[in-house]
PDB file of C-alpha atoms and ligand atoms in Angstrom:
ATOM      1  CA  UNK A   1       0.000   0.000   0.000  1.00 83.00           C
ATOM      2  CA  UNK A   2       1.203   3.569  -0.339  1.00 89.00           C
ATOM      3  CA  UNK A   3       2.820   4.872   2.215  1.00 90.00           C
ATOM      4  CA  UNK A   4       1.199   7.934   3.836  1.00 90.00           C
ATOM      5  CA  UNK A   5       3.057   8.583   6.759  1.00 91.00           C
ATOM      6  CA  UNK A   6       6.898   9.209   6.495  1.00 93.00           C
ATOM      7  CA  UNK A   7       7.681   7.708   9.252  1.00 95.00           C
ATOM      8  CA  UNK A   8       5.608   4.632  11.272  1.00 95.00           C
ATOM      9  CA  UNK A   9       5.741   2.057  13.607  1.00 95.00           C
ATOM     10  CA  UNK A  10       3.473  -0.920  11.720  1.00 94.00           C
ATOM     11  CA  UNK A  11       1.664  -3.800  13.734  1.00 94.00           C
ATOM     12  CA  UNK A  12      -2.457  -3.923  13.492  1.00 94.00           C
ATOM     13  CA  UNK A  13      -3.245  -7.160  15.322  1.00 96.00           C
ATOM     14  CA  UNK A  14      -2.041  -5.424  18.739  1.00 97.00           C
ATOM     15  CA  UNK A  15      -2.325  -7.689  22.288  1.00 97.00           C
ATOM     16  CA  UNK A  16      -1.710  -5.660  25.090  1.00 97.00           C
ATOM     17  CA  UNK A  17      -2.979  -4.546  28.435  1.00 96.00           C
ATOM     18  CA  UNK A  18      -4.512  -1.129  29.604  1.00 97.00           C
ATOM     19  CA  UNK A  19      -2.294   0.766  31.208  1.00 97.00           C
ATOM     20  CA  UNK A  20      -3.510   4.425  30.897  1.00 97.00           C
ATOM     21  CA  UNK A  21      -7.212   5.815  29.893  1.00 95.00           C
ATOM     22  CA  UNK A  22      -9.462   3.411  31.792  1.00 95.00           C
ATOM     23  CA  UNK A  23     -12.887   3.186  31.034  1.00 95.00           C
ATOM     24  CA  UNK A  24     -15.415   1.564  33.096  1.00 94.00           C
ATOM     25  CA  UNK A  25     -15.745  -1.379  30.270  1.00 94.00           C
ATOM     26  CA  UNK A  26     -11.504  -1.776  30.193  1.00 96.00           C
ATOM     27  CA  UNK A  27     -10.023  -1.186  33.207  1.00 97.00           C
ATOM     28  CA  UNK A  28      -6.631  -0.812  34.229  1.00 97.00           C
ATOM     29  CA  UNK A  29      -5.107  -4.650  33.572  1.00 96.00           C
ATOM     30  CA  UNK A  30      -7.243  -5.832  31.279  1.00 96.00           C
ATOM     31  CA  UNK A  31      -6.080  -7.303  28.210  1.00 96.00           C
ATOM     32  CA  UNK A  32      -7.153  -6.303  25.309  1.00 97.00           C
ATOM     33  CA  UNK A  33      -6.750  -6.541  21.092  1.00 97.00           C
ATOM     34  CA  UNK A  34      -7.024  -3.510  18.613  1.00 97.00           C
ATOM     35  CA  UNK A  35      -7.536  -4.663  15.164  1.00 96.00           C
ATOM     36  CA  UNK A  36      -6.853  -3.061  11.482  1.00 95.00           C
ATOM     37  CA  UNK A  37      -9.912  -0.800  11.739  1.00 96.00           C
ATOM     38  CA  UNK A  38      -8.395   1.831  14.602  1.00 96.00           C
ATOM     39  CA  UNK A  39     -11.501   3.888  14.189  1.00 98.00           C
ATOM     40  CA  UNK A  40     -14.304   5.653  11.951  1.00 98.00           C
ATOM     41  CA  UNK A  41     -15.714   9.320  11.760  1.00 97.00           C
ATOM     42  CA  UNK A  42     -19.249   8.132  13.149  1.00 97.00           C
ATOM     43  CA  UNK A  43     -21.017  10.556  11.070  1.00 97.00           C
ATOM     44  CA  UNK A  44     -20.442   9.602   7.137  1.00 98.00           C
ATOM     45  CA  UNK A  45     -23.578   8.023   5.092  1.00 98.00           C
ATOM     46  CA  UNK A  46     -21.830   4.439   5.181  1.00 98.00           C
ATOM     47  CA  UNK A  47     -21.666   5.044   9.201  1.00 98.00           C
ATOM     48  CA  UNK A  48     -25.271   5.825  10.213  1.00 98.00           C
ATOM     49  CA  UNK A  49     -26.201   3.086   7.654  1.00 97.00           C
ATOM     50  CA  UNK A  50     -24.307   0.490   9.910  1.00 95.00           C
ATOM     51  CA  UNK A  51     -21.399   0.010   7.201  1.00 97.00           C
ATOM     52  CA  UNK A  52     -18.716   1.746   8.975  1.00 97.00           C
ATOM     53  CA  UNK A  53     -16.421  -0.296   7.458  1.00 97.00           C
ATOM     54  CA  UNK A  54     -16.499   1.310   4.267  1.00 98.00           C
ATOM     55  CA  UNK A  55     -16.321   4.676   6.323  1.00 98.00           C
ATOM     56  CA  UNK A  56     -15.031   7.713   4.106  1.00 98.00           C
ATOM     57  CA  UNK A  57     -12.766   8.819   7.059  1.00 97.00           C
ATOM     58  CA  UNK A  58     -11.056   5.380   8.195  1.00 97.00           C
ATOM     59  CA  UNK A  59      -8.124   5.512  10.905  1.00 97.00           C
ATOM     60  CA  UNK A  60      -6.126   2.087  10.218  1.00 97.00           C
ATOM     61  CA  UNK A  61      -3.839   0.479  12.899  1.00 97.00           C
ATOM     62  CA  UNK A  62      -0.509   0.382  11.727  1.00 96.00           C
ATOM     63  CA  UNK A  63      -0.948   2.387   8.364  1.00 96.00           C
ATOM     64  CA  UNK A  64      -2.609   5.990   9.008  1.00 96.00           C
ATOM     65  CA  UNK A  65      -1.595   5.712  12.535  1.00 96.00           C
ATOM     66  CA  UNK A  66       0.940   4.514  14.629  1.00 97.00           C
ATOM     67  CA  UNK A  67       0.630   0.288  15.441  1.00 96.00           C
ATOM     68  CA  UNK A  68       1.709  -2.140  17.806  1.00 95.00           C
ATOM     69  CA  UNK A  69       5.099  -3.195  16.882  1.00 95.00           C
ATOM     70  CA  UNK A  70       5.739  -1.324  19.869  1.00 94.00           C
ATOM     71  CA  UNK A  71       5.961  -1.104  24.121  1.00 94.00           C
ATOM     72  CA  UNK A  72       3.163   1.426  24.336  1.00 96.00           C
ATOM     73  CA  UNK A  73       0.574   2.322  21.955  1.00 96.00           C
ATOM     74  CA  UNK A  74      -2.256   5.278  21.691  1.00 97.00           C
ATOM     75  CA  UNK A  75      -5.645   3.699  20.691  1.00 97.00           C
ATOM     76  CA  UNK A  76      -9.480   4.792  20.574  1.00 97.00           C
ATOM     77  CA  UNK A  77     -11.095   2.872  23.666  1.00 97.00           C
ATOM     78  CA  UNK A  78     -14.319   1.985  21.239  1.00 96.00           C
ATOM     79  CA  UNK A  79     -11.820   0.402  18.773  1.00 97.00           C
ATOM     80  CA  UNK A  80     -10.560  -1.624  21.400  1.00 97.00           C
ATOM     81  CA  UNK A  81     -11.732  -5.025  22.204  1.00 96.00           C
ATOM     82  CA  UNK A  82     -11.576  -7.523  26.127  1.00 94.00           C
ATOM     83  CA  UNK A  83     -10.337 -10.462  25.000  1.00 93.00           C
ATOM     84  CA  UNK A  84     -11.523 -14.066  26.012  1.00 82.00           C
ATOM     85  CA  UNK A  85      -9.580 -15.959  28.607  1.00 81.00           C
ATOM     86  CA  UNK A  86      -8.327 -19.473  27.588  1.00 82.00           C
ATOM     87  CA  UNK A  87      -6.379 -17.806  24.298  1.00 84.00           C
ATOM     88  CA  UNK A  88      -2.830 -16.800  25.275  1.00 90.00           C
ATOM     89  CA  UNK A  89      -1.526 -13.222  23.586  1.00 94.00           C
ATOM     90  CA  UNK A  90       0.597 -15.069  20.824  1.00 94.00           C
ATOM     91  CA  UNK A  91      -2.021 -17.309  19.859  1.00 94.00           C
ATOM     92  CA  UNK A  92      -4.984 -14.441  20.057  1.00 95.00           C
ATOM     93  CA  UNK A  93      -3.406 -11.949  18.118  1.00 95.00           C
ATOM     94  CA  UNK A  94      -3.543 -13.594  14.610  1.00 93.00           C
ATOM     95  CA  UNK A  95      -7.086 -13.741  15.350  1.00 95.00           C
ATOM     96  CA  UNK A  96      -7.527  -9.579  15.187  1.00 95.00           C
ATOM     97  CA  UNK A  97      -7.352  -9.293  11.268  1.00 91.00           C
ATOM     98  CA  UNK A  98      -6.749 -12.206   9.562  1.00 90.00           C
ATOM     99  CA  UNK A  99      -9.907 -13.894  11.431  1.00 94.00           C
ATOM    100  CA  UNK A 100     -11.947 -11.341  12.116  1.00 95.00           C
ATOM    101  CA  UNK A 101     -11.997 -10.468   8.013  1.00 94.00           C
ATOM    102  CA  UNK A 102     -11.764 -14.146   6.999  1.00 95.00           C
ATOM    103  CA  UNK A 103     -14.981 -14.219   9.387  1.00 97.00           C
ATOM    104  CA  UNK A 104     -16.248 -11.170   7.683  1.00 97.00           C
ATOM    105  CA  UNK A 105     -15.467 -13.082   3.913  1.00 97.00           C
ATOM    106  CA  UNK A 106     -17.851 -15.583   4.687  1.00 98.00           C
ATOM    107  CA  UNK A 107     -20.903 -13.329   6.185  1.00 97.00           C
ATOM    108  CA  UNK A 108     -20.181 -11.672   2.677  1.00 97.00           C
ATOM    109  CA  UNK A 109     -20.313 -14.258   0.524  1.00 98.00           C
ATOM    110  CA  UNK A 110     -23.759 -15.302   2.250  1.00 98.00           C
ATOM    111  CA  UNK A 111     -22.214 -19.087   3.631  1.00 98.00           C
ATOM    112  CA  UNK A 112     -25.353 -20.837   4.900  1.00 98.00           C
ATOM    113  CA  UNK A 113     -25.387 -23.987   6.836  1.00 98.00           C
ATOM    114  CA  UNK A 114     -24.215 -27.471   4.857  1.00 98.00           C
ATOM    115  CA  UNK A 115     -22.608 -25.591   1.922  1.00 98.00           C
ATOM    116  CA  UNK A 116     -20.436 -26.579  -0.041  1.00 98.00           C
ATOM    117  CA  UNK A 117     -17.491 -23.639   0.605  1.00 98.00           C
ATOM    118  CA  UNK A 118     -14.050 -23.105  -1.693  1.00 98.00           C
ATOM    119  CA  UNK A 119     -11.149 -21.156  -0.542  1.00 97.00           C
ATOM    120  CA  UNK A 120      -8.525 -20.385  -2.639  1.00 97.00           C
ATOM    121  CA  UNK A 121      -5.070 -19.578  -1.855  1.00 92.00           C
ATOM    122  CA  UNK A 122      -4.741 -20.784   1.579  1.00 89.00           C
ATOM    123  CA  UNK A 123      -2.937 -18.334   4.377  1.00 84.00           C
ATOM    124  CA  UNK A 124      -3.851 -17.318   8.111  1.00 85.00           C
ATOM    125  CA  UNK A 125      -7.243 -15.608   7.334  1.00 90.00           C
ATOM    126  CA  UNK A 126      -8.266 -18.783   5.236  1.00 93.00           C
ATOM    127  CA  UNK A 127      -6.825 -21.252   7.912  1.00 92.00           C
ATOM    128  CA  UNK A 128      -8.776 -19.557  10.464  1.00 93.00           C
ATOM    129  CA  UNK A 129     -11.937 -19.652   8.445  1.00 95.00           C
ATOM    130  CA  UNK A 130     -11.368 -23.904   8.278  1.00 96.00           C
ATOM    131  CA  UNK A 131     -13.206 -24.179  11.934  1.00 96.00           C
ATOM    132  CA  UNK A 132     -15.707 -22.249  11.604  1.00 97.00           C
ATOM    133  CA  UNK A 133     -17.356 -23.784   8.272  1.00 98.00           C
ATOM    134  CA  UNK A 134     -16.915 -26.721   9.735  1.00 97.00           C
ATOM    135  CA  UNK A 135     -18.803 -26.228  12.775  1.00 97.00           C
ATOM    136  CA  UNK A 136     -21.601 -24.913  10.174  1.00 98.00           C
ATOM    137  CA  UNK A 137     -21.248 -28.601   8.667  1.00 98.00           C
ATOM    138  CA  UNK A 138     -19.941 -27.119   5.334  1.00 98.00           C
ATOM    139  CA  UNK A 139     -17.731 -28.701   3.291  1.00 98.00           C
ATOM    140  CA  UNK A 140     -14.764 -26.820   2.490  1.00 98.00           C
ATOM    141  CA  UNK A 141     -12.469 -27.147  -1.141  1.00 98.00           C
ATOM    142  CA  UNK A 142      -9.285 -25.880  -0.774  1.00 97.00           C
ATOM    143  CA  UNK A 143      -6.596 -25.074  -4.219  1.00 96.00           C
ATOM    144  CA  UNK A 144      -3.795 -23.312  -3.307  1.00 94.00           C
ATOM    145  CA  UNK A 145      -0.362 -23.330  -4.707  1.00 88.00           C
ATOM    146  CA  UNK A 146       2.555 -24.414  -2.091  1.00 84.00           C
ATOM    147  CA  UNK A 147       2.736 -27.936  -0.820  1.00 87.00           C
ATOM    148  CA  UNK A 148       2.982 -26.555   2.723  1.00 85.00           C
ATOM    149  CA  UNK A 149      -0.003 -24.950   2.915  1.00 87.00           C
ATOM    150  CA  UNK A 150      -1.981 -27.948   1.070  1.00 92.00           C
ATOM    151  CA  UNK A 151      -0.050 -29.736   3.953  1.00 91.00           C
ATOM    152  CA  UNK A 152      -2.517 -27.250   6.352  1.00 90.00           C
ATOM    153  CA  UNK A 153      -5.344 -27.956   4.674  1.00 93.00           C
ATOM    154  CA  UNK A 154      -4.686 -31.422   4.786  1.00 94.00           C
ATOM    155  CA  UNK A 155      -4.353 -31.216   8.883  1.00 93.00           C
ATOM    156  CA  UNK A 156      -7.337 -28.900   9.311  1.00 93.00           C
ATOM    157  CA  UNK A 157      -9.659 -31.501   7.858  1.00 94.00           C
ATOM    158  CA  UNK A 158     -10.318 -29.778   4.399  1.00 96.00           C
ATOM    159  CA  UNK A 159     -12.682 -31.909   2.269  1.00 97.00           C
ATOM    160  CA  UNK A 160     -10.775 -31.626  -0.923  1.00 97.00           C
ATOM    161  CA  UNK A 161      -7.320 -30.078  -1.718  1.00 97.00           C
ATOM    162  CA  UNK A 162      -6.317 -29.123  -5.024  1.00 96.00           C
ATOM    163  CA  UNK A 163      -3.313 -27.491  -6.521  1.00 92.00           C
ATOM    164  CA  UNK A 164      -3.468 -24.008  -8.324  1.00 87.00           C
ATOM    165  CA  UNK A 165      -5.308 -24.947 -11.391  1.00 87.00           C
ATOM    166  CA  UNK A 166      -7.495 -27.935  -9.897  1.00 93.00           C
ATOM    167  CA  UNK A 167     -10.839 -27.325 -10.295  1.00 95.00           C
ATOM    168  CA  UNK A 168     -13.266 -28.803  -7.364  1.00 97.00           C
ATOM    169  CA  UNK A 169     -14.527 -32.204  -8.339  1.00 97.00           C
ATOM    170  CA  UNK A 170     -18.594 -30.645  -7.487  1.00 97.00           C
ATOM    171  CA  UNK A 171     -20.114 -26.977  -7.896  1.00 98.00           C
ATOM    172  CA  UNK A 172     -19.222 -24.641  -5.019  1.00 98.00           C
ATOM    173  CA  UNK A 173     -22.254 -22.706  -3.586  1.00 98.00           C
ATOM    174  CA  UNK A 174     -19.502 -20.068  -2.174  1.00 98.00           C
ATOM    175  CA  UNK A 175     -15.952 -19.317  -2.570  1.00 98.00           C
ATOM    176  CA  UNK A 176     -13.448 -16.954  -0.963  1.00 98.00           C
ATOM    177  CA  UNK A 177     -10.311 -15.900  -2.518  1.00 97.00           C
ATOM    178  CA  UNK A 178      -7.392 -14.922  -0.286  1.00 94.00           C
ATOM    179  CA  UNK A 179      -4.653 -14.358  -3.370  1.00 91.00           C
ATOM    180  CA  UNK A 180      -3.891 -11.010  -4.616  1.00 91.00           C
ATOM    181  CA  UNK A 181      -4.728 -12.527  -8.276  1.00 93.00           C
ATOM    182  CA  UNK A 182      -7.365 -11.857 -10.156  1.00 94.00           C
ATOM    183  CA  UNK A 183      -6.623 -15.205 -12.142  1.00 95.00           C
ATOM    184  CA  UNK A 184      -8.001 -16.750  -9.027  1.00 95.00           C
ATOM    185  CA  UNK A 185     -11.070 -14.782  -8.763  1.00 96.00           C
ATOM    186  CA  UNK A 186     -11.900 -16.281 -12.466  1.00 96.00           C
ATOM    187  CA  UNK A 187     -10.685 -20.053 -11.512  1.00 96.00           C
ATOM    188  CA  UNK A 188     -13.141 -19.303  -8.329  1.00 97.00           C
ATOM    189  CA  UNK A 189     -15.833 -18.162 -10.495  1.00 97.00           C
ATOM    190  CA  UNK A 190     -15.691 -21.010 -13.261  1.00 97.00           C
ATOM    191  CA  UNK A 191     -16.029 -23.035  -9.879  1.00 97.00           C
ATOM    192  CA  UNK A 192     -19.562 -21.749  -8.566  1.00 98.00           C
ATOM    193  CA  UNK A 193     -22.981 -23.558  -8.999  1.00 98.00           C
ATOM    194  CA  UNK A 194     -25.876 -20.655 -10.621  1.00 98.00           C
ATOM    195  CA  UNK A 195     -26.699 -17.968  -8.056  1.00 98.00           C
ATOM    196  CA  UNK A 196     -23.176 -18.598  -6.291  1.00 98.00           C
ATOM    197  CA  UNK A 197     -21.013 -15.962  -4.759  1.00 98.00           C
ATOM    198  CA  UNK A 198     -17.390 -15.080  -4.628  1.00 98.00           C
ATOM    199  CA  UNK A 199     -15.627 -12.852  -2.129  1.00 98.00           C
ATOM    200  CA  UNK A 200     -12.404 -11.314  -2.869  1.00 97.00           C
ATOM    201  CA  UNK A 201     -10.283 -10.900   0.509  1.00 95.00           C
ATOM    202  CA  UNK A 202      -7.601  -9.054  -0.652  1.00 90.00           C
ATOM    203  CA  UNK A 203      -6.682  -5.487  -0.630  1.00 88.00           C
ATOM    204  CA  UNK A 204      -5.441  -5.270  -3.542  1.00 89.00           C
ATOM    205  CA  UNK A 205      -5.485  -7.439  -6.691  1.00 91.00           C
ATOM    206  CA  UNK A 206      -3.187  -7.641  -9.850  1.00 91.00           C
ATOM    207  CA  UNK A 207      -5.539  -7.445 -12.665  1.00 91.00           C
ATOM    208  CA  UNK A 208      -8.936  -8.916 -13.637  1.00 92.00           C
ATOM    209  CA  UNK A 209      -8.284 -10.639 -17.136  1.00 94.00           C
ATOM    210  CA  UNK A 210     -10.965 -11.271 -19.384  1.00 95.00           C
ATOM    211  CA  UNK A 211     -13.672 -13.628 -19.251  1.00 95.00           C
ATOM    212  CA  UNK A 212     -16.843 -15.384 -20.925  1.00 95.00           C
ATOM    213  CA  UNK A 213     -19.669 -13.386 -19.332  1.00 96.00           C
ATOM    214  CA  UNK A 214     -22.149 -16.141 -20.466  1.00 96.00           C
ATOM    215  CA  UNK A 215     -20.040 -19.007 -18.692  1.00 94.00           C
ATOM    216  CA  UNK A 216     -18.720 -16.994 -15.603  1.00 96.00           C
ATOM    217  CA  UNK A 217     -21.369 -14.638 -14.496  1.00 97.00           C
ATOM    218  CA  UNK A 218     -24.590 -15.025 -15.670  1.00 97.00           C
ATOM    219  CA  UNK A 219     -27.052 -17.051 -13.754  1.00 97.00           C
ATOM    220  CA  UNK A 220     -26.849 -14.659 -11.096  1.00 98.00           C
ATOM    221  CA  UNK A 221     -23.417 -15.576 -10.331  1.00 98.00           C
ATOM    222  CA  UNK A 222     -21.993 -12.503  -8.015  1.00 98.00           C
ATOM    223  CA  UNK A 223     -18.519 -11.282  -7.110  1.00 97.00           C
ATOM    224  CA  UNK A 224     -17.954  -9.156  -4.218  1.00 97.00           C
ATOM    225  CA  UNK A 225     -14.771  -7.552  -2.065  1.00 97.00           C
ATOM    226  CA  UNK A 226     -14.422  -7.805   0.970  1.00 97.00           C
ATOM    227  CA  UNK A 227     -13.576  -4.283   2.744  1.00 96.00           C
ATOM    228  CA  UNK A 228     -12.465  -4.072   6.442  1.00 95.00           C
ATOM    229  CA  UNK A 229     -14.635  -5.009   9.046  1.00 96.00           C
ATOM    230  CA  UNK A 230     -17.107  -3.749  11.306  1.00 97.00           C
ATOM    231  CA  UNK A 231     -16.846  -4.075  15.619  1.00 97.00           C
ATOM    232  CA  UNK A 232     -20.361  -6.187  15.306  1.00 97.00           C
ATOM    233  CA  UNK A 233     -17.507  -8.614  13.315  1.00 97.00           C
ATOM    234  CA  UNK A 234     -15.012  -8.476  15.473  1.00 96.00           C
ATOM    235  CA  UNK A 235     -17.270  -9.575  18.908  1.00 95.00           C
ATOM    236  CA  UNK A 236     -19.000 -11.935  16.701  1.00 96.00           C
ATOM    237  CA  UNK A 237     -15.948 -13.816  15.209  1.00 96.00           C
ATOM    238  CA  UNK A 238     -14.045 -13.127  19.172  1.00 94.00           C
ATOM    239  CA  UNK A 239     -16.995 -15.099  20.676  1.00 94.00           C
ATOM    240  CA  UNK A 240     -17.073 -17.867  17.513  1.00 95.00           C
ATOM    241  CA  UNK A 241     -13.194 -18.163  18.261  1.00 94.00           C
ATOM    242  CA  UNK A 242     -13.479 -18.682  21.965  1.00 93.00           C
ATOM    243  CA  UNK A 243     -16.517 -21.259  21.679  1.00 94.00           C
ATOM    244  CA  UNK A 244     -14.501 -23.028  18.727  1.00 94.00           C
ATOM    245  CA  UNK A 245     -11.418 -22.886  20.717  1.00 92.00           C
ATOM    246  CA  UNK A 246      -9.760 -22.028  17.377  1.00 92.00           C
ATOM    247  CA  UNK A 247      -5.784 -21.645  17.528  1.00 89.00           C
ATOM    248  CA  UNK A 248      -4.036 -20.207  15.024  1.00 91.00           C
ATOM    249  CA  UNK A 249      -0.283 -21.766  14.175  1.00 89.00           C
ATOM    250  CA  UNK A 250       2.761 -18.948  15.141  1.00 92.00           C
ATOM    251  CA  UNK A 251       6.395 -18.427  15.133  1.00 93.00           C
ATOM    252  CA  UNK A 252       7.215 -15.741  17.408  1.00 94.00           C
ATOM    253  CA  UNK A 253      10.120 -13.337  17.436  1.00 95.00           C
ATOM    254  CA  UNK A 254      10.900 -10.983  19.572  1.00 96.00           C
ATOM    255  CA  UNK A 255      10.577  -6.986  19.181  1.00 95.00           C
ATOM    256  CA  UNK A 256      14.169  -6.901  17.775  1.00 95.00           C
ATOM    257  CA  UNK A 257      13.757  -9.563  15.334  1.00 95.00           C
ATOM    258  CA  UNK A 258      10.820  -7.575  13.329  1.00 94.00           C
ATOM    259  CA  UNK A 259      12.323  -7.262  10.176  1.00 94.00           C
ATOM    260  CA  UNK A 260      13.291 -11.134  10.203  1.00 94.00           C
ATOM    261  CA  UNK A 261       9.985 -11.497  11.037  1.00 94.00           C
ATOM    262  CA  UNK A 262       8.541  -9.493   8.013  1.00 92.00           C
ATOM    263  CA  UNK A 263      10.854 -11.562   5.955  1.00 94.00           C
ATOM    264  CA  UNK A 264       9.830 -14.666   6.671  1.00 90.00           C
ATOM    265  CA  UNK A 265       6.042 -13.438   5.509  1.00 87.00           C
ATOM    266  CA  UNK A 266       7.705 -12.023   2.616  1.00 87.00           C
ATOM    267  CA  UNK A 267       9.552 -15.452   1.971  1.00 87.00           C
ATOM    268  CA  UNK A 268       6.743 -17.688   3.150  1.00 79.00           C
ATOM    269  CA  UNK A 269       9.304 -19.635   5.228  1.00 81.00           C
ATOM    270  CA  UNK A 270       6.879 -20.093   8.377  1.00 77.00           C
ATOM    271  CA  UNK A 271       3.735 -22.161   8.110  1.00 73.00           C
ATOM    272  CA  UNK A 272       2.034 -19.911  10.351  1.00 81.00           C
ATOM    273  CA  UNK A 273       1.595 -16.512  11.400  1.00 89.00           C
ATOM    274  CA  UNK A 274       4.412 -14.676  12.720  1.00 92.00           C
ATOM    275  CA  UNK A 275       3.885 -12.889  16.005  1.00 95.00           C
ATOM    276  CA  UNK A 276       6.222 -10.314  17.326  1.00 95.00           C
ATOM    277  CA  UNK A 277       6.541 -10.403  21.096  1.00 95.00           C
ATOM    278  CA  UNK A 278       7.730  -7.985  23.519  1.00 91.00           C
TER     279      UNK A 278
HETATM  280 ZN1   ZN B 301     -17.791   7.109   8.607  1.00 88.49          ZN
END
């Protein structure tokens, strides 16, 4: 993304405890998780139409203000979130953006109960997402490229894992995409049943090539982004996680090591999610 601050400290999946600025809901020593949406204006159309997270006046964690790859940070107390007991601080963090929007991915592509659910390319947000379909008895289709994170998949309990250009073996009623690629939004389209939806969770995506309207998209086939989140999401998915026990896989490194740890995302050396710990 472009940078828009010359100088920052990055980090929006922030674990910490409250150490100044007390309110009566997060008191001094409570622990607590700020996520990628730091804050809205309140007052825009998408706002008081309960989308505030397409607000027109976002404040992001980590991008348009200072985040949490630090010992102290500044946040708004109504972007801040008490987290559940019984998920220790390396292990909860991942859970602040990449599952709160791979939550969010599936309320938008309309996953009901029993369906038969594709995600393709397959990192934290769509590893976190594994748990939840299946505790709504869906069947989940996995193609990704990288043998390690078919290997995930295959240890999550995916129902089918294929490689990039595999196409499911039945219709999908929903898919996800998680790869910046818009070749994957069209291999995810090709793989929906009429009336199906695709969600796009990805900020940014190279290009949408061409395609054959009549075989893609009509029959009320939709595709859709996925933008942010709302704090309805995040309590939702925080509660879903707790019940589900879900646990994402880390490597941590400490404070020091944060540009290794940046690397290794870069690289895709780690399985997991990489946690920076202070
Ligand atoms: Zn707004």
């Amino acid at each position: 993304m472009p940078a828009i601050q010359p100088r920052l400290i990055p980090g929006h999946q922030i674990v910490a405890e409250v150490v100044d600025g007390a309110t009566a809901e997060l008191p001094v020593g409570m622990r607590v998780g700020v996520s990628w949406m730091g804050g809205v204006d309140g007052d825009c159309w998408y706002c008081r139409h309960g989308m505030e997270n397409l607000c027109d006046k976002p404040v992001f964690t980590g991008y348009t203000v200072n985040g949490g790859y630090a010992e102290y940070a500044v946040v708004r107390s109504d972007f801040t979130f008490p987290l559940p007991l019984g998920l220790d601080d390396e292990h909860v963090a991942p859970l602040l953006c990449a599952g709160i929007i791979g939550f969010r991915s599936l309320r938008v592509a309309g996953v009901e109960p029993g369906e038969r659910v594709g995600l393709f390319g397959f990192g934290s947000s769509a590893s976190l997402a594994i748990p939840i379909l299946q505790s709504w008895k869906c069947e989940v289709y996995v193609v990704t490229r990288g043998e390690s994170h078919r290997k995930s998949a295959a240890s999550l309990g995916a129902t089918w894992i294929g490689q990039e250009d595999d196409k499911p073996p039945v219709d999908l009623d929903r898919a996800v995409t998680f790869a910046p690629s818009g070749k994957v939004v069209v291999s995810a389209l090709a793989s929906l049943r009429k009336g199906g939806v695709v969600a796009i969770n990805a900020i940014h995506l190279d290009q949408m090539p061409r395609f054959d309207y009549g075989k893609l998209l009509w029959g009320e086939r939709q595709i859709r982004s996925v933008a942010n989140m709302t704090r309805q999401d995040a309590r939702d998915f925080l509660k879903i996680a707790k019940d589900l026990n879900i646990r994402p896989r880390i490597t941590s490194f400490p404070l020091e090591d944060a540009n290794k740890a940046l690397l290794a995302v870069k690289q895709e050396t780690e399985d997991g999610s990489a946690v920076i710990v202070h």
